[in-house]
Amino acid sequence: MRVLVCVKRVPATGGRILLTADGSDIDVRHLGFTVSPHEECAVEEAVRIIEAGGGASTVLTLGPAAAEEQLRDAMAIGIDQAVLLETDGRDWDPVAAASAIVESIRAHEATDGPYDLILFGNESADSGGFQVGIRVARALDRPCVTGVKSLLPGDGRFIARREAAAGGWESFELPLPAVVSVKEGINLPRYPSIPGRLRAKKKEIDRSTPAWQPGGLEKIVLRLPREELTAAEVIGRGPDAGPAVVDLLVRIGVVDG
Amino acid sequence: MSGGVLAIVSFAGAAPDRGSLEALALARRLAADSGADLEAVVVADASSGRAAAALLGSSRVATAIIVQHDRLTVDHPDGWAAAIGQVVKARTPAAVVGAGTERGNDLLARVAADLGLPMAANCVVIEPGDRYRLTRQRWAGSLLEDCWLDAPIRLMTVAPNTVAVDEAIAGATPTVEVVDVVLTERDLALHVASREAPERGKVSLADAKVVIGGGRGVGSTEGFGDLEELAGLLGGAVGGSRVVTSAGWRPHADQIGQTGLRIAPDIYIACGISGAIQHIVGCKAAKHILAINSDPEAPIMSVADYAVIGDLHAIVPAISAEIRRRAAARA
Ligand SMILES: Cc1cc2nc3c(=O)[nH]c(=O)nc-3n(C[C@H](O)[C@H](O)[C@H](O)COP(=O)(O)OP(=O)(O)OC[C@H]3O[C@@H](n4cnc5c(N)ncnc54)[C@H](O)[C@@H]3O)c2cc1C
Ligand SMILES: Nc1ncnc2c1ncn2[C@@H]1O[C@H](COP(=O)(O)O)[C@@H](O)[C@H]1O
């Protein structure tokens, strides 16, 4: 079994987002970087599938040279190989990102054979386009299920289960090769070990520089939503606040007076 | 060439679902702003589709399109993408607007990929023009992006809970058009093979009137005992931050935020939670937020309405004790 997993480097924003002066981007000067929790789970799922059934896993990202960090994070928990599609750091629109990823997949499959399974996050953490996985699947003419929260291997296929719109669960039988977008909760990702980190540090990364072709969606400027930031009214300190809190709950009507 | 604005409408029982009503509302505004007709394509099998289409007049739809195919059901994601793709190709609307729900985004992305068109997910503002100028959500709504959408047919979904749903108007009945679509075996191959009903039982986190949230400050799985006790007294549910689900203190189903649940209770009591933007997008729809935190400078203090400063493991049991004391005094 060969599994590919696609991740996107994003700033690890915390308590609030700061923008650059011209509003063109998030001010990342004091931020670390990460990938979406959905993608962390996709990486963990890829590692588990190969651990259970044998084969090889690859992580791929389209991003700046610094996105090597996210590839090494994935290799530190057990991904075998890494592919970096290096950009100048600008955010590629979903059409452009998907076509660069498709081209790379085609090239790698031509030499190393097909990926049985290609995993994506359900949506990227920052731009949240909800589409790169689907576009890649359609271009490669492979079935695709999104929002997947459990993936069980069967005979030449996977059972992909997701929450149904009306509650409960629905399952698809996916013949291979297939594409799956996963959501956080499908598994609980492991933490990397020190030996894992050291191994990952030494691994080769397959680098190339795709050409950017605009896909019709172009960022103009970023803005923070206008939400009233208020200062919370401090209704007490320590356990003595019990009566004040219950008075509040009575006023709101969630407890009898 | 219709040049109209086409809304994609799914149904929850007899009525359009919430996401589709939002898509209809933004599509109607766009149609008015660009002097175009509002059309709707009904995602339902043809038999229930007729009854459904008749209802769309109340949303000011001029033309309702029903797709007819004897094997297509709502359980065929690729089948619906192909069917809507054929409708779009035949009518060439100026724009297509869908729900920004999980399924709505999935469906329009499939259509976009098949037609080789760009798509903008989770829009909140649409300004028509030669190029469309959009405002859309990033980071699940913590950040907004203004962008250009430049395409012959503009495909967009509407961010949930950001546009007011139109009031229904009486009297109007849309023209109903029945369209036959041609689907291949490949279009129909992907389908829901089995379903499981939702579990019944305790108060669900998504619907609870009172939610007690726990974060890193709770400290351990056992630490949630104090929160469970208070939730029990208030008939509420317990949720948490990503820190507590990643640590395995709570299951992921309890996670509130960008990659977890969005909740809208009467009150959210956030205990030992700092207030990262990814957590706040999941709870900001609460009518009231009470933060219990030892750090008076925590970011959650600028989002919460009320705060109690101190150790949650002393404060939460004190609240439970006070509720019990008052109940006993009344009895
Ligand atoms: C793409 C992305 C998606 C994410 N999605 C989510 C999501 O869906 N949900 C989510 O929650 N997070 C999400 N996160 C993580 C988020 O950024 C924060 O890391 C997380 O919300 C922090 O959790 P916390 O508040 O429990 O922990 P911390 O930030 O560590 O805060 C702990 C708080 O507890 C207080 N405290 C400590 N001890 C006590 C005590 N004894 N009594 C009272 N207070 C105490 C501290 O003062 C502090 O304010 C996401 C991150 C990314 C990058
Ligand atoms: N630049 C990128 N590099 C690698 N994978 C990506 C990139 N952008 C998006 N993806 C993948 O596609 C998924 C969906 O992204 P999006 O369509 O932007 O919401 C993400 O969760 C990633 O798995």
Short mmCIF file of N, CA and C in Angstrom, two decimals, chain A residues 41-112:
data_model
loop_
_atom_site.label_atom_id
_atom_site.label_comp_id
_atom_site.label_asym_id
_atom_site.label_seq_id
_atom_site.Cartn_x
_atom_site.Cartn_y
_atom_site.Cartn_z
N CYS A 41 -4.20 14.83 11.76
CA CYS A 41 -4.88 13.53 11.84
C CYS A 41 -4.70 12.74 10.55
N ALA A 42 -4.65 13.42 9.41
CA ALA A 42 -4.43 12.73 8.14
C ALA A 42 -3.04 12.09 8.14
N VAL A 43 -2.06 12.81 8.68
CA VAL A 43 -0.70 12.28 8.77
C VAL A 43 -0.69 11.04 9.67
N GLU A 44 -1.31 11.15 10.84
CA GLU A 44 -1.36 10.02 11.77
C GLU A 44 -2.05 8.82 11.11
N GLU A 45 -3.13 9.08 10.38
CA GLU A 45 -3.87 8.00 9.73
C GLU A 45 -2.98 7.29 8.70
N ALA A 46 -2.22 8.08 7.93
CA ALA A 46 -1.31 7.49 6.94
C ALA A 46 -0.29 6.58 7.62
N VAL A 47 0.26 7.06 8.74
CA VAL A 47 1.27 6.26 9.45
C VAL A 47 0.64 4.95 9.96
N ARG A 48 -0.58 5.05 10.51
CA ARG A 48 -1.23 3.85 11.04
C ARG A 48 -1.54 2.84 9.94
N ILE A 49 -1.99 3.33 8.78
CA ILE A 49 -2.35 2.41 7.69
C ILE A 49 -1.11 1.64 7.24
N ILE A 50 0.02 2.32 7.14
CA ILE A 50 1.25 1.65 6.71
C ILE A 50 1.77 0.73 7.82
N GLU A 51 1.67 1.15 9.07
CA GLU A 51 2.08 0.28 10.18
C GLU A 51 1.28 -1.02 10.16
N ALA A 52 -0.02 -0.91 9.87
CA ALA A 52 -0.88 -2.08 9.94
C ALA A 52 -0.72 -2.98 8.70
N GLY A 53 -0.58 -2.36 7.51
CA GLY A 53 -0.64 -3.17 6.29
C GLY A 53 0.64 -3.21 5.49
N GLY A 54 1.66 -2.49 5.92
CA GLY A 54 2.92 -2.44 5.16
C GLY A 54 2.83 -1.48 4.00
N GLY A 55 4.00 -1.10 3.47
CA GLY A 55 4.04 -0.18 2.34
C GLY A 55 4.84 1.06 2.67
N ALA A 56 4.49 2.15 2.05
CA ALA A 56 5.26 3.38 2.25
C ALA A 56 4.34 4.60 2.24
N SER A 57 4.69 5.58 3.06
CA SER A 57 3.89 6.81 3.13
C SER A 57 4.74 8.00 2.70
N THR A 58 4.07 8.97 2.08
CA THR A 58 4.74 10.19 1.64
C THR A 58 3.93 11.39 2.09
N VAL A 59 4.61 12.45 2.54
CA VAL A 59 3.92 13.70 2.85
C VAL A 59 4.30 14.72 1.80
N LEU A 60 3.33 15.53 1.38
CA LEU A 60 3.57 16.53 0.34
C LEU A 60 3.04 17.88 0.82
N THR A 61 3.83 18.92 0.56
CA THR A 61 3.29 20.26 0.77
C THR A 61 3.68 21.18 -0.36
N LEU A 62 2.80 22.13 -0.64
CA LEU A 62 3.09 23.22 -1.57
C LEU A 62 3.22 24.45 -0.69
N GLY A 63 4.42 25.05 -0.66
CA GLY A 63 4.61 26.19 0.23
C GLY A 63 6.03 26.70 0.14
N PRO A 64 6.35 27.66 1.02
CA PRO A 64 7.70 28.24 0.99
C PRO A 64 8.75 27.22 1.44
N ALA A 65 10.01 27.53 1.20
CA ALA A 65 11.10 26.62 1.61
C ALA A 65 10.98 26.24 3.08
N ALA A 66 10.50 27.20 3.91
CA ALA A 66 10.40 26.95 5.34
C ALA A 66 9.38 25.86 5.69
N ALA A 67 8.52 25.50 4.73
CA ALA A 67 7.53 24.44 4.98
C ALA A 67 8.19 23.08 5.15
N GLU A 68 9.49 23.02 4.91
CA GLU A 68 10.28 21.83 5.23
C GLU A 68 10.02 21.41 6.68
N GLU A 69 9.81 22.41 7.54
CA GLU A 69 9.54 22.14 8.97
C GLU A 69 8.31 21.22 9.14
N GLN A 70 7.25 21.50 8.39
CA GLN A 70 6.02 20.71 8.53
C GLN A 70 6.23 19.30 7.95
N LEU A 71 7.07 19.20 6.90
CA LEU A 71 7.37 17.88 6.34
C LEU A 71 8.15 17.06 7.35
N ARG A 72 9.12 17.70 8.03
CA ARG A 72 9.93 16.96 9.02
C ARG A 72 9.08 16.58 10.23
N ASP A 73 8.14 17.45 10.61
CA ASP A 73 7.22 17.08 11.71
C ASP A 73 6.48 15.80 11.37
N ALA A 74 6.04 15.69 10.11
CA ALA A 74 5.28 14.49 9.70
C ALA A 74 6.20 13.27 9.67
N MET A 75 7.43 13.46 9.19
CA MET A 75 8.36 12.32 9.15
C MET A 75 8.76 11.91 10.56
N ALA A 76 8.74 12.86 11.50
CA ALA A 76 9.12 12.54 12.88
C ALA A 76 8.13 11.56 13.53
N ILE A 77 6.87 11.55 13.09
CA ILE A 77 5.96 10.56 13.66
C ILE A 77 5.82 9.32 12.77
N GLY A 78 6.60 9.25 11.69
CA GLY A 78 6.64 7.98 10.97
C GLY A 78 6.39 7.99 9.47
N ILE A 79 6.15 9.17 8.88
CA ILE A 79 6.01 9.22 7.42
C ILE A 79 7.39 8.96 6.79
N ASP A 80 7.40 8.18 5.69
CA ASP A 80 8.68 7.73 5.13
C ASP A 80 9.37 8.77 4.26
N GLN A 81 8.61 9.43 3.39
CA GLN A 81 9.21 10.31 2.39
C GLN A 81 8.50 11.65 2.36
N ALA A 82 9.20 12.66 1.76
CA ALA A 82 8.59 13.99 1.72
C ALA A 82 8.82 14.67 0.37
N VAL A 83 7.78 15.40 -0.05
CA VAL A 83 7.85 16.15 -1.31
C VAL A 83 7.52 17.62 -1.00
N LEU A 84 8.43 18.51 -1.40
CA LEU A 84 8.19 19.94 -1.22
C LEU A 84 8.04 20.61 -2.58
N LEU A 85 6.86 21.16 -2.81
CA LEU A 85 6.63 21.95 -4.02
C LEU A 85 6.83 23.39 -3.61
N GLU A 86 7.99 23.94 -3.94
CA GLU A 86 8.41 25.20 -3.34
C GLU A 86 7.84 26.40 -4.09
N THR A 87 7.26 27.32 -3.30
CA THR A 87 6.71 28.56 -3.84
C THR A 87 7.49 29.74 -3.28
N ASP A 88 7.14 30.94 -3.77
CA ASP A 88 7.81 32.13 -3.23
C ASP A 88 7.12 32.61 -1.95
N GLY A 89 6.17 31.84 -1.45
CA GLY A 89 5.55 32.18 -0.18
C GLY A 89 4.16 32.77 -0.31
N ARG A 90 3.76 33.19 -1.52
CA ARG A 90 2.41 33.73 -1.66
C ARG A 90 1.40 32.58 -1.54
N ASP A 91 0.16 32.93 -1.17
CA ASP A 91 -0.88 31.93 -1.02
C ASP A 91 -1.41 31.57 -2.40
N TRP A 92 -1.32 30.32 -2.79
CA TRP A 92 -1.85 29.90 -4.09
C TRP A 92 -3.35 29.66 -3.95
N ASP A 93 -4.12 30.09 -4.96
CA ASP A 93 -5.55 29.84 -4.90
C ASP A 93 -5.78 28.33 -5.08
N PRO A 94 -6.99 27.84 -4.72
CA PRO A 94 -7.21 26.39 -4.72
C PRO A 94 -7.01 25.72 -6.08
N VAL A 95 -7.38 26.40 -7.16
CA VAL A 95 -7.20 25.81 -8.49
C VAL A 95 -5.71 25.65 -8.78
N ALA A 96 -4.93 26.69 -8.48
CA ALA A 96 -3.49 26.65 -8.73
C ALA A 96 -2.83 25.60 -7.85
N ALA A 97 -3.22 25.55 -6.56
CA ALA A 97 -2.61 24.58 -5.64
C ALA A 97 -2.94 23.16 -6.11
N ALA A 98 -4.21 22.92 -6.44
CA ALA A 98 -4.60 21.56 -6.84
C ALA A 98 -3.86 21.14 -8.11
N SER A 99 -3.71 22.05 -9.07
CA SER A 99 -3.08 21.58 -10.31
C SER A 99 -1.60 21.31 -10.11
N ALA A 100 -0.93 22.08 -9.26
CA ALA A 100 0.48 21.78 -8.97
C ALA A 100 0.60 20.43 -8.25
N ILE A 101 -0.34 20.17 -7.32
CA ILE A 101 -0.30 18.90 -6.58
C ILE A 101 -0.56 17.73 -7.54
N VAL A 102 -1.53 17.90 -8.44
CA VAL A 102 -1.85 16.85 -9.41
C VAL A 102 -0.63 16.55 -10.29
N GLU A 103 0.01 17.60 -10.75
CA GLU A 103 1.17 17.40 -11.62
C GLU A 103 2.27 16.61 -10.91
N SER A 104 2.50 16.96 -9.65
CA SER A 104 3.52 16.26 -8.88
C SER A 104 3.14 14.80 -8.66
N ILE A 105 1.86 14.56 -8.35
CA ILE A 105 1.40 13.18 -8.14
C ILE A 105 1.60 12.37 -9.41
N ARG A 106 1.23 12.95 -10.55
CA ARG A 106 1.38 12.23 -11.83
C ARG A 106 2.84 11.87 -12.07
N ALA A 107 3.73 12.83 -11.82
CA ALA A 107 5.15 12.58 -12.06
C ALA A 107 5.67 11.47 -11.14
N HIS A 108 5.29 11.54 -9.85
CA HIS A 108 5.78 10.52 -8.91
C HIS A 108 5.17 9.16 -9.20
N GLU A 109 3.90 9.14 -9.60
CA GLU A 109 3.26 7.85 -9.89
C GLU A 109 3.86 7.21 -11.15
N ALA A 110 4.29 8.06 -12.08
CA ALA A 110 4.88 7.53 -13.32
C ALA A 110 6.15 6.75 -13.03
N THR A 111 6.91 7.17 -12.03
CA THR A 111 8.17 6.46 -11.74
C THR A 111 7.99 5.42 -10.63
N ASP A 112 7.16 5.71 -9.60
CA ASP A 112 7.11 4.83 -8.42
C ASP A 112 5.83 4.01 -8.32
#
